[in-house]
CSV table of C-alpha atoms and ligand atoms in Angstrom, one decimal:
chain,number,residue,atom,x,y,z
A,1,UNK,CA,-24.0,-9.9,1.7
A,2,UNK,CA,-22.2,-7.9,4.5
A,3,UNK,CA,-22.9,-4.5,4.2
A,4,UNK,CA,-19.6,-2.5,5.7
A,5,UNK,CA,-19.8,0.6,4.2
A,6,UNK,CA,-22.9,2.1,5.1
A,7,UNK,CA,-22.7,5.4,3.6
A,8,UNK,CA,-21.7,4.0,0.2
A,9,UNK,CA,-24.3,1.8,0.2
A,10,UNK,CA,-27.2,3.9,0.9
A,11,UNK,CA,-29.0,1.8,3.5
A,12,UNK,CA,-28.1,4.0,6.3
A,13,UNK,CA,-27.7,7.4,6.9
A,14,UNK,CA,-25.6,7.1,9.7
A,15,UNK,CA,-22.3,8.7,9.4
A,16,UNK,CA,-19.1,6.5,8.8
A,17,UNK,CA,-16.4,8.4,11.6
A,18,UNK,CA,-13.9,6.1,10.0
A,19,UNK,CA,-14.1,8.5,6.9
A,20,UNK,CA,-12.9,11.5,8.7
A,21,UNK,CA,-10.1,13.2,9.7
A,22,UNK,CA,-8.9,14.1,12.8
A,23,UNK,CA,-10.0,17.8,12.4
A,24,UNK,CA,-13.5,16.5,10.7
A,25,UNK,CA,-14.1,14.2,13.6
A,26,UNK,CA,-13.7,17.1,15.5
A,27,UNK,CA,-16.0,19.5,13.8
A,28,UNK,CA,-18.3,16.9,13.8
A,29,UNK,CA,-18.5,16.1,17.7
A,30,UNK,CA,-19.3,20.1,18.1
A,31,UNK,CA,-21.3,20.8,15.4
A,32,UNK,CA,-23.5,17.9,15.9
A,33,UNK,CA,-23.6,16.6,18.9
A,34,UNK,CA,-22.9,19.7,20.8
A,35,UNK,CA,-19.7,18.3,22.5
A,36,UNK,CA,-16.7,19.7,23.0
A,37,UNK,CA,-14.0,19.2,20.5
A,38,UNK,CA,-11.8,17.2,22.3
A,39,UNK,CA,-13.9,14.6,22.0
A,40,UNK,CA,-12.9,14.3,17.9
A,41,UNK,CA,-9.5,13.8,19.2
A,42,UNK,CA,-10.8,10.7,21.8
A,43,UNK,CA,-12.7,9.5,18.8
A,44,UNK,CA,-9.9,9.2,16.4
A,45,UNK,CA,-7.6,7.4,19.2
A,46,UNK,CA,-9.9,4.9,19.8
A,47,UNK,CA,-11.0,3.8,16.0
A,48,UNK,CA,-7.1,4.3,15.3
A,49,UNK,CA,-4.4,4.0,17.6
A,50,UNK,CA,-6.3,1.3,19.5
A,51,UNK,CA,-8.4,-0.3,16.6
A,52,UNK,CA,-12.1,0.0,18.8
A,53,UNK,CA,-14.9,-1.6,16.7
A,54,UNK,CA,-17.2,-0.5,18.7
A,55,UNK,CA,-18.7,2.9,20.8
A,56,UNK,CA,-19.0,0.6,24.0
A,57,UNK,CA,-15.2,-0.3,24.2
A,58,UNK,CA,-14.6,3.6,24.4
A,59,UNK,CA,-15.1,3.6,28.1
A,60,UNK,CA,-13.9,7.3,28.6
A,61,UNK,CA,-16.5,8.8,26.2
A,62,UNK,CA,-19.8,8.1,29.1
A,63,UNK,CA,-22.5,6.0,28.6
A,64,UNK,CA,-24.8,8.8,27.1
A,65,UNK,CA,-22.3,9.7,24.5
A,66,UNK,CA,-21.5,6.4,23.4
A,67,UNK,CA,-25.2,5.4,23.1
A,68,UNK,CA,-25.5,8.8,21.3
A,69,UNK,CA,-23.1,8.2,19.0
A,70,UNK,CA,-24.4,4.8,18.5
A,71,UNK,CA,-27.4,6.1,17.1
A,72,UNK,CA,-26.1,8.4,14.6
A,73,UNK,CA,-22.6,7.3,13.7
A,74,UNK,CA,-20.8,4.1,12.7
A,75,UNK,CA,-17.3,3.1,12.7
A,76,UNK,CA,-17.0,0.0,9.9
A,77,UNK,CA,-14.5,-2.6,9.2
A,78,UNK,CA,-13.8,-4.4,6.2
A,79,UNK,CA,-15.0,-8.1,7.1
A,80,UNK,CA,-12.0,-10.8,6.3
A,81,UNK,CA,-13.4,-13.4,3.7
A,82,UNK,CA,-10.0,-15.0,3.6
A,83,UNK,CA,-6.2,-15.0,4.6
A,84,UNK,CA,-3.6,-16.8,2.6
A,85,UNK,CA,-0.1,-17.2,4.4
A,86,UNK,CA,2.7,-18.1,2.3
A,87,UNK,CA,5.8,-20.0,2.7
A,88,UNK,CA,8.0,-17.0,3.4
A,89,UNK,CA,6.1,-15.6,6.1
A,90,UNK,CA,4.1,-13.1,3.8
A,91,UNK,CA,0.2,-13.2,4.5
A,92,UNK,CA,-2.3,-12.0,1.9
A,93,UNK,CA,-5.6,-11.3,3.5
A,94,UNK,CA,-8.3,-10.8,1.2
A,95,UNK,CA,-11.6,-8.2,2.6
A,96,UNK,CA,-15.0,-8.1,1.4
A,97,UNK,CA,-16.4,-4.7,1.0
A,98,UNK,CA,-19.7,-2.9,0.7
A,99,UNK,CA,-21.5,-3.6,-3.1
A,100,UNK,CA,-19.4,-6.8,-3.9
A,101,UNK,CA,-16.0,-5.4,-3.4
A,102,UNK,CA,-12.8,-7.4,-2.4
A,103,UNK,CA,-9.4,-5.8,-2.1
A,104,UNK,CA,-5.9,-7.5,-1.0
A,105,UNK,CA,-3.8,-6.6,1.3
A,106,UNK,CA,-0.6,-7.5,1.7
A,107,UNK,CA,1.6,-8.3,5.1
A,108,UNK,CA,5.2,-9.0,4.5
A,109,UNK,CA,7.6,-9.7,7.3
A,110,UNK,CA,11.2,-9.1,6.6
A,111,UNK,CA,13.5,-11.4,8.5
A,112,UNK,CA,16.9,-9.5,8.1
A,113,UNK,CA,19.5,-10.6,6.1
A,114,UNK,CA,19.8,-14.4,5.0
A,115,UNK,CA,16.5,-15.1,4.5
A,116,UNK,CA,15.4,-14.9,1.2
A,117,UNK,CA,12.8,-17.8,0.7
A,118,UNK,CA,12.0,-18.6,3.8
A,119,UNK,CA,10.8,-18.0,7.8
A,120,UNK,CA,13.6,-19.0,9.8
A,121,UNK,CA,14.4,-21.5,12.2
A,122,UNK,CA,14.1,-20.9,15.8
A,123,UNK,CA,17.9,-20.2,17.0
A,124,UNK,CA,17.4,-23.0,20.3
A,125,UNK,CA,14.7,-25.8,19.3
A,126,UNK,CA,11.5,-25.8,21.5
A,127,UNK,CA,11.9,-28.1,24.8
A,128,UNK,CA,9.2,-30.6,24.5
A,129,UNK,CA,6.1,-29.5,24.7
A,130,UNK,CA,6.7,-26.0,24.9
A,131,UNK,CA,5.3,-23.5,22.4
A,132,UNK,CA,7.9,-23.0,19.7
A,133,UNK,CA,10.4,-19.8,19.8
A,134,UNK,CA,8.5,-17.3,17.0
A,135,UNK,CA,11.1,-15.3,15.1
A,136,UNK,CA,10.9,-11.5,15.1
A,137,UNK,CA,11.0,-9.5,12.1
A,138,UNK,CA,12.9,-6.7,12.2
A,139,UNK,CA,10.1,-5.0,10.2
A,140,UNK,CA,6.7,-5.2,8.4
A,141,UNK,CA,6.0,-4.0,5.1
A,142,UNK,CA,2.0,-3.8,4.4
A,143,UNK,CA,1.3,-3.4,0.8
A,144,UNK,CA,-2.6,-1.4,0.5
A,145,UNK,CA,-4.9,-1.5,-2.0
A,146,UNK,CA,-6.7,2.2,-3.7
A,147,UNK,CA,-8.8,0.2,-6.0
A,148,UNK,CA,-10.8,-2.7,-6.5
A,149,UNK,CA,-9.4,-3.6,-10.2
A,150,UNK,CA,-7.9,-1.4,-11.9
A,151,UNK,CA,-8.5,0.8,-15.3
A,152,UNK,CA,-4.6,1.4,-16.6
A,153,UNK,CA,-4.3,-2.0,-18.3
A,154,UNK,CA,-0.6,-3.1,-17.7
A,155,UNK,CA,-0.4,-6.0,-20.1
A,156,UNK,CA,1.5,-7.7,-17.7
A,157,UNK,CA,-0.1,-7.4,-14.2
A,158,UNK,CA,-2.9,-9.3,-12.9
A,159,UNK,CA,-4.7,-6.7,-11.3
A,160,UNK,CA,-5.3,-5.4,-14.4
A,161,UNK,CA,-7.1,-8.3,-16.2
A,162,UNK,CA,-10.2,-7.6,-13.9
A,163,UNK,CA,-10.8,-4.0,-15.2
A,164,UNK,CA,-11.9,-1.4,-12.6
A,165,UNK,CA,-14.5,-2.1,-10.2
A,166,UNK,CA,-14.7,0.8,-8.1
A,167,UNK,CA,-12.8,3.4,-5.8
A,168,UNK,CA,-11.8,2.6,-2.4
A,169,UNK,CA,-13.1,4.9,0.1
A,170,UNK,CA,-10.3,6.8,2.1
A,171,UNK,CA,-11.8,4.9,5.2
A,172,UNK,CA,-11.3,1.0,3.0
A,173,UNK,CA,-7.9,2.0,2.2
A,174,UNK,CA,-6.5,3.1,5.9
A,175,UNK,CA,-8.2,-0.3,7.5
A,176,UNK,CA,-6.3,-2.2,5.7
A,177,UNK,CA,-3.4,-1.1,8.1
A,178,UNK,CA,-6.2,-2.1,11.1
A,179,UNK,CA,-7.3,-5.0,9.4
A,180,UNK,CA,-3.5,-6.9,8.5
A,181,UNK,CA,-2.6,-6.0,11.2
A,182,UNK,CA,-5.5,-8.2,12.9
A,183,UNK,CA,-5.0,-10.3,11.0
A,184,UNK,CA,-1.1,-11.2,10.6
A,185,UNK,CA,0.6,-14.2,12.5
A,186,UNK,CA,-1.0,-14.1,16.4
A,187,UNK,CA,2.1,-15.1,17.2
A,188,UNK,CA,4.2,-12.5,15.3
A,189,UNK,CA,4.8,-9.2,17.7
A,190,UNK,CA,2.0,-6.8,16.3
A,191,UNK,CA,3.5,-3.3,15.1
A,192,UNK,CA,0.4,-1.5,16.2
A,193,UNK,CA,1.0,-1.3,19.9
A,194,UNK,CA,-2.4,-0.7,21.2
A,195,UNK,CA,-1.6,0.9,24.3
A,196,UNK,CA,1.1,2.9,23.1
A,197,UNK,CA,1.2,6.5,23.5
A,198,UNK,CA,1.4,8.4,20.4
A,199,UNK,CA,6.1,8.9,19.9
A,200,UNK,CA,6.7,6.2,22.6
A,201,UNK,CA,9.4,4.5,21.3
A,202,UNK,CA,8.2,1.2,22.7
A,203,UNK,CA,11.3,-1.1,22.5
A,204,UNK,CA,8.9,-3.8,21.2
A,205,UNK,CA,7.4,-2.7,18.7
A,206,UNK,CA,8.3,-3.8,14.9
A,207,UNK,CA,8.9,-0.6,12.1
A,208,UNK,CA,6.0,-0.4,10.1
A,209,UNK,CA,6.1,0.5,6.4
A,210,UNK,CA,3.2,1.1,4.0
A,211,UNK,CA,3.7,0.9,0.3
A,212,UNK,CA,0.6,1.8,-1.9
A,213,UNK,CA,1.5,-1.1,-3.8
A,214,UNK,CA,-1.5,-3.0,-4.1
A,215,UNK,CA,-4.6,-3.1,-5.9
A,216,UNK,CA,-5.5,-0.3,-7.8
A,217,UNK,CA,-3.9,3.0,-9.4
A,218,UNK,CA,-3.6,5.2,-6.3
A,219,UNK,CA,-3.3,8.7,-8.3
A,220,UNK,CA,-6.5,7.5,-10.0
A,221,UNK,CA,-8.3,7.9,-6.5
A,222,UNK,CA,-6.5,10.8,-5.7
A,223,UNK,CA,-8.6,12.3,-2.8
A,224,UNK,CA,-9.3,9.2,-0.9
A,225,UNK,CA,-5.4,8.3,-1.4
A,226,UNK,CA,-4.9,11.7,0.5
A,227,UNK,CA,-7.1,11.3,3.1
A,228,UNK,CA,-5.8,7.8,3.8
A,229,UNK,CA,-2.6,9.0,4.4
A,230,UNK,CA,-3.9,12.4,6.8
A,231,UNK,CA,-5.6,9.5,8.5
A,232,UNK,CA,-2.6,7.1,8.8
A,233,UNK,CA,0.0,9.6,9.6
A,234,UNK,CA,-1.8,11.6,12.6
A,235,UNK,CA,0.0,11.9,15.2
A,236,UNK,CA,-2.9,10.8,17.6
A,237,UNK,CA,-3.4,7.5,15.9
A,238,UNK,CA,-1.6,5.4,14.1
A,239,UNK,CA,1.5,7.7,13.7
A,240,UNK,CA,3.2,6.2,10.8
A,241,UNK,CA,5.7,9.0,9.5
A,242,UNK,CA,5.0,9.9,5.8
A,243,UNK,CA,8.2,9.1,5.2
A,244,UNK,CA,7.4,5.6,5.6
A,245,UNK,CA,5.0,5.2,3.3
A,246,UNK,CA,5.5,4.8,-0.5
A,247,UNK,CA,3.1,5.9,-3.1
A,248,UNK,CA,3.5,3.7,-6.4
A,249,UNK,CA,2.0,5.3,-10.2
A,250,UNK,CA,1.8,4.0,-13.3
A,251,UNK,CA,2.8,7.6,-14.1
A,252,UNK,CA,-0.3,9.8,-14.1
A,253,UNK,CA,1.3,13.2,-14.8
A,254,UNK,CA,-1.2,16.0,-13.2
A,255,UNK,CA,-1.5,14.1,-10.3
A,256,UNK,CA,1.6,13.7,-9.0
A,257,UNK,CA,2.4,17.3,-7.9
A,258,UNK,CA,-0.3,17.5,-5.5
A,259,UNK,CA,0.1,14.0,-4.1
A,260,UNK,CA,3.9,15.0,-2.8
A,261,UNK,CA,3.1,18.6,-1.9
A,262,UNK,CA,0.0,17.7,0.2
A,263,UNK,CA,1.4,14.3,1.8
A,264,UNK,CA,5.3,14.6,1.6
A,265,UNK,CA,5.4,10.7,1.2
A,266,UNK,CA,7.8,8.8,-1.0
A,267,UNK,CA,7.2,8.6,-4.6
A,268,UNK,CA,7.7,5.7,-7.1
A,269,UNK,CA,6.9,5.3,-10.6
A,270,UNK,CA,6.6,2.8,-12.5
A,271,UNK,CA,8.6,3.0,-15.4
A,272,UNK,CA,9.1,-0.4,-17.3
A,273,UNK,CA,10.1,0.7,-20.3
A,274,UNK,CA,12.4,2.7,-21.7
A,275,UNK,CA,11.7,4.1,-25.0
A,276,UNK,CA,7.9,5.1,-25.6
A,277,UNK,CA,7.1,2.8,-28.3
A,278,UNK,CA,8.1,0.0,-25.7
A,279,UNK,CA,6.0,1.5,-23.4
A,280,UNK,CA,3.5,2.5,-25.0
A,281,UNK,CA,2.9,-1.3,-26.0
A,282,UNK,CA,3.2,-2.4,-22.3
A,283,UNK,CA,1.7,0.1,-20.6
A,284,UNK,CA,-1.4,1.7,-22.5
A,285,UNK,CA,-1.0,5.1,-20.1
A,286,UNK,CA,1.9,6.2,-21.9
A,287,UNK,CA,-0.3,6.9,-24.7
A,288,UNK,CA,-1.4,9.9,-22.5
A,289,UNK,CA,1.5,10.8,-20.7
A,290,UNK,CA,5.4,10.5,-22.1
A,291,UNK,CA,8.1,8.9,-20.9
A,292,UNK,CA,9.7,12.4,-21.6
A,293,UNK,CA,6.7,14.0,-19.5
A,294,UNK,CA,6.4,12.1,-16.9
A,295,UNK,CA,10.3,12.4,-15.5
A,296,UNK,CA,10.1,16.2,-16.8
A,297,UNK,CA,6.7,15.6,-13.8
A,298,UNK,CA,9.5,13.9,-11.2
A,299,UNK,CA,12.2,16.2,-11.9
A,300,UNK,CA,10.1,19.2,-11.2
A,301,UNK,CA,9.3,17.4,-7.6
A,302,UNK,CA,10.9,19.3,-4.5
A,303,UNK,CA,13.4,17.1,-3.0
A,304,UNK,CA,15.1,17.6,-0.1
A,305,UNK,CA,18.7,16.2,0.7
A,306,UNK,CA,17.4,12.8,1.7
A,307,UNK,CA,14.9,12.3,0.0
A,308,UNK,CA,15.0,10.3,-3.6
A,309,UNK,CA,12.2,8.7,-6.2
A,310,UNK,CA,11.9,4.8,-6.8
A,311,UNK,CA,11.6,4.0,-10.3
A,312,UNK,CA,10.2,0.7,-10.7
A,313,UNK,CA,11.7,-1.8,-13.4
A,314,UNK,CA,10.0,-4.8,-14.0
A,315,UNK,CA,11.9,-7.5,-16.1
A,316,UNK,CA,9.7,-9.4,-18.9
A,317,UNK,CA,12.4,-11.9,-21.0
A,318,UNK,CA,13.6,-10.9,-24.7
A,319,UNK,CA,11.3,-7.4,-23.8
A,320,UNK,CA,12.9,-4.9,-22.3
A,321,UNK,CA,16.2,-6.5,-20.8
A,322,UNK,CA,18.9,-6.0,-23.2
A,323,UNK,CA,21.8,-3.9,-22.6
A,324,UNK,CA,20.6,-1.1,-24.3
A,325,UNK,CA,17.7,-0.8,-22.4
A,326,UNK,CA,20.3,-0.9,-19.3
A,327,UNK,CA,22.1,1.7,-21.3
A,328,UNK,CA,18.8,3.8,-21.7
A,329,UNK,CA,18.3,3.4,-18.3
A,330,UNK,CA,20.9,4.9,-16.9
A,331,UNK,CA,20.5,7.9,-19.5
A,332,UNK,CA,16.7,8.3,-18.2
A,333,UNK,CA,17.8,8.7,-14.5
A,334,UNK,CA,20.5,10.9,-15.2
A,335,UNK,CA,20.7,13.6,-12.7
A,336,UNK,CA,18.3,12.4,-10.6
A,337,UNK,CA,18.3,11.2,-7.1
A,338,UNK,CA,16.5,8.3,-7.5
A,339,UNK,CA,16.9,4.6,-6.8
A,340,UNK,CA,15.9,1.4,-9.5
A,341,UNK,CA,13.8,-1.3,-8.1
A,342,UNK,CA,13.7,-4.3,-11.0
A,343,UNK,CA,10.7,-6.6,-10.3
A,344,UNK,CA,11.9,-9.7,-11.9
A,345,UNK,CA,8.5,-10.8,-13.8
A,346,UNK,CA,5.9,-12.6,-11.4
A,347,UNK,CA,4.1,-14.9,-13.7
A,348,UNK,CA,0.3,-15.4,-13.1
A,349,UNK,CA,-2.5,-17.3,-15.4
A,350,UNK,CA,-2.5,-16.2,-18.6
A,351,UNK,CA,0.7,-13.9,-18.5
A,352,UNK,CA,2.1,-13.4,-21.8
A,353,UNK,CA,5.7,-12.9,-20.6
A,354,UNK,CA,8.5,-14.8,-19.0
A,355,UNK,CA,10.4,-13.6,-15.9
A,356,UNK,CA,14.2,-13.4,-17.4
A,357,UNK,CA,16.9,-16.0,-15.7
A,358,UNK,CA,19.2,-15.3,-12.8
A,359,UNK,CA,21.9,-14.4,-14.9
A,360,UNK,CA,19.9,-12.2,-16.7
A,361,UNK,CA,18.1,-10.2,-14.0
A,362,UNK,CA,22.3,-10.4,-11.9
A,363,UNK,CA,23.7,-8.7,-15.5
A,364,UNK,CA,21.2,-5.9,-16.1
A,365,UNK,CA,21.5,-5.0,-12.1
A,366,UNK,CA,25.1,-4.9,-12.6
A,367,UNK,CA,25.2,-2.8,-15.9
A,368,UNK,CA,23.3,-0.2,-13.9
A,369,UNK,CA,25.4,-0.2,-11.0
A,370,UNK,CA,28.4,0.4,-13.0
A,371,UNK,CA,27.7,3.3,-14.2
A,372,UNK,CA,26.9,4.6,-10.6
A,373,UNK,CA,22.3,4.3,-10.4
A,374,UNK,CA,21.4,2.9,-7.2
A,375,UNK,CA,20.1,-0.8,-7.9
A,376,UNK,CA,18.1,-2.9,-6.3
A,377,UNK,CA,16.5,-6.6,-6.8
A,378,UNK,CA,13.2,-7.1,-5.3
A,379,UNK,CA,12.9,-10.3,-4.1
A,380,UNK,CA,9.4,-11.9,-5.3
A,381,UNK,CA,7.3,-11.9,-1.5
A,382,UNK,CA,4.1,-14.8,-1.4
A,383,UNK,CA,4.7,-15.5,-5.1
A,384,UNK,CA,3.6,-19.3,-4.0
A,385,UNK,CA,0.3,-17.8,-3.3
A,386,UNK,CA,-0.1,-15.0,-5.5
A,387,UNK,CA,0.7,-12.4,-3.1
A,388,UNK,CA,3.4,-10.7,-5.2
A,389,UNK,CA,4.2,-7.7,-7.3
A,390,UNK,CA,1.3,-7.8,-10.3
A,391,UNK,CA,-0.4,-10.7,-8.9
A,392,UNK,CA,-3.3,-9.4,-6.2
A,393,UNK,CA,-6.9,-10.1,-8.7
A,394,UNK,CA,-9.0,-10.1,-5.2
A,395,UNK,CA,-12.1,-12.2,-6.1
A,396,UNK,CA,-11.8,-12.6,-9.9
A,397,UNK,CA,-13.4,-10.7,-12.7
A,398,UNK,CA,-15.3,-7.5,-12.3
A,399,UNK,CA,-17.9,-6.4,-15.0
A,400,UNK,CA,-16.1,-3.4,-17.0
A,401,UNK,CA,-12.8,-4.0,-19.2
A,402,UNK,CA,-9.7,-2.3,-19.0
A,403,UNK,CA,-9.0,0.4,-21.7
B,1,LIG,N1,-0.8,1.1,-10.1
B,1,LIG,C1,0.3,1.4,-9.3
B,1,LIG,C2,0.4,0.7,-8.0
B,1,LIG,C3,0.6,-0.8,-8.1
B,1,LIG,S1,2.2,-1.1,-7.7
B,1,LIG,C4,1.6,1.1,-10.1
B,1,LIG,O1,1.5,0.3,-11.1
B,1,LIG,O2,2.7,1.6,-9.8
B,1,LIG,C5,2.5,-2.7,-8.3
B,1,LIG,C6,3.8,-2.9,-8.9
B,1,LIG,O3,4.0,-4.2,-9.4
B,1,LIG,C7,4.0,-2.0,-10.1
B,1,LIG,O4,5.3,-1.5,-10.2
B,1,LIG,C8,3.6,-2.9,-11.2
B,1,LIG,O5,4.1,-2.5,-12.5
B,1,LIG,C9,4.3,-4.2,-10.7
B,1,LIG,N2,3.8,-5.4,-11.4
B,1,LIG,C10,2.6,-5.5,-12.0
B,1,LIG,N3,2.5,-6.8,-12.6
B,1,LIG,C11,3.7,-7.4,-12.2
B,1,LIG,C12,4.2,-8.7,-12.5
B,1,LIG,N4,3.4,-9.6,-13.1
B,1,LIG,N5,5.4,-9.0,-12.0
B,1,LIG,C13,6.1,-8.1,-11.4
B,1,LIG,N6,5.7,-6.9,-11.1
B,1,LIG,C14,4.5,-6.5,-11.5
């Protein structure tokens, strides 16, 4: 088996520089190595903004350094077992990590309005012989794993059938940005402009958006979730603004203060239900934490003028899309600034539910938007290879069942 993760898997005592912060790496060149600080900072650019894999590609550091730093540190990567594109672009690349781990990751090009299903066609065919015309997309949407499995038990999603396996590292969870991004189309523009300076507004480059939408309960790996996201949103290397990335719960309560206040990302919850009977049957952490609770939890969150929460609906047939659940809905959000996202079921082996018709999903959307909530349909992304919402299992079953 690969080992990637040397620290976690106790064969090495070198240090993983892929686990720190900025201000860590820092700390850790002076105290050390005896080097001046700035050489954190050089550090982090490399393994970051420009994705180095190795000390020797960081030909500003000197050869005594870099052999140096070969000796005591290491800078993993998760190693790609398999990538799965899909018909509409979408490309789910699976990673193998240290003790038997695999996570998914998802990479989902949007290609503007009109193209639901599908990539589109070149605007002029290719002359003969010529390398065809690649659409652009006018941006990327990578979906990251916390967690390989998960604990929470959803009785609809996939994820969930595996039980947890373990926590991602902070380090597994930001190099799924590195790794996608690798890893997408090589004919598809990269967003992760390796030579760009940190602001450049580099009239190339594609918007990047992370959702913590993967694998995994996020606020269940609290810490490393934060620490992804200081990683991800430094300024010096990747730069992704936090208001860019998306930080999906099933609703755990006590963390969900300290997550905004310390990362100032966007929050969604997953609400699916909209009594606590319903989803308590559904979604076995309402037992813990209330319907009532949890948006007392949300409502207590600072938000400034732009800023709003994402509730996330998912629609099961005959379960909770009548009209008084739309009715409910609309009560539940009330005063809020917060925008509905209804995942219209994504079926996967062994799913007890049905994803509601057309006319269905089109009827509830409208009962919401007439009475003024902000209502959106999220289009099912990879659903032909089981890259959508509720449908990332990574290699199969891992040993402990879900609660
Ligand atoms: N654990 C977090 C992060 C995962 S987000 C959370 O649940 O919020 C994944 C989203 O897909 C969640 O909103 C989840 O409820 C939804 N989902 C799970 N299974 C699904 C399915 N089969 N079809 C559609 N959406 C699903």
């Amino acid at each position: 088996m690969t080992k990637t993760d040397p620290e976690s898997s106790g064969s090495d005592d070198k240090k993983n520089l892929k686990d720190l912060t900025r201000a860590e790496l820092r700390a850790f060149v002076a105290d050390e190595l005896g080097e001046p600080a700035f050489r954190g900072d050089q550090l982090f650019r490399w393994i970051w903004a420009r994705g180095a894999r190795s000390f020797e590609e960081m030909t500003d550091l000197g050869r005594a350094l870099r052999a140096r730093l070969a000796g005591v540190a290491v800078i993993p990567t998760g190693a790609v077992k398999k990538r799965t594109p899909a018909s509409d672009g979408t490309v789910k690349v699976l990673t193998e990590l240290a003790g038997g781990a695999s996570v998914e990751t998802v990479w989902i090009p949007d290609w503007g309005p009109g193209h639901a299903g599908t990539i589109p066609e070149p605007d002029t065919p290719p002359e003969p012989g010529a390398r065809a015309q690649v659409p652009r997309p006018s941006r990327i949407t990578l979906c990251l794993s916390t967690q390989y499995g998960c604990a929470w038990g959803c009785r609809f999603c996939y994820t969930a059938t595996m039980g947890l396996g373990r926590d991602l590292r902070a380090w597994e969870i930001a190099d799924q940005v590195l790794v996608a991004t690798r890893e997408a189309p090589d004919a598809l523009p990269t967003p992760v402009d390796p030579g760009s300076k940190p602001g450049d507004k580099g009239g190339d480059k594609v918007a990047l958006n992370l959702v913590y939408m993967g694998m995994g309960e996020p606020l269940a790996n609290l810490e490393a979730t934060i620490r992804s996201i200081q990683i991800l949103t430094d300024e010096q290397g990747l730069a992704i603004p936090p208001r860019r990335i998306t930080v999906s719960t099933v609703g755990l309560v006590p963390a969900i203060e300290r997550l905004i206040d310390e990362t100032g990302v966007r929050l969604a919850v997953s609400l699916h239900a909209t009594t606590d009977a319903q989803r308590d049957e559904i979604m076995p952490v309402n037992r813990k934490w209330k319907l009532g609770e949890l948006l007392d939890a949300v409502r207590a969150l600072p938000m400034g003028k732009r800023d709003h929460v994402t509730f996330e609906y998912i629609l099961l047939a005959g379960v909770n899309d009548t009209p008084e659940d739309a009715r409910r809905l609309v009560r539940l959000t009330h005063g809020l600034r917060a925008k509905v996202n209804l995942i219209p079921f994504n079926p996967h082996p062994g799913a007890p539910y049905a994803r509601p018709s057309d006319e269905a999903v089109s009827a509830f959307k409208e009962a919401l938007r007439d009475k003024g909530v902000h209502t959106y349909v999220r289009r099912a992304r990879g659903d032909d290879v089981l890259a959508a919402c509720g449908q990332l299992a990574g290699e199969g079953k891992v040993q402990r069942r879900p609660v």
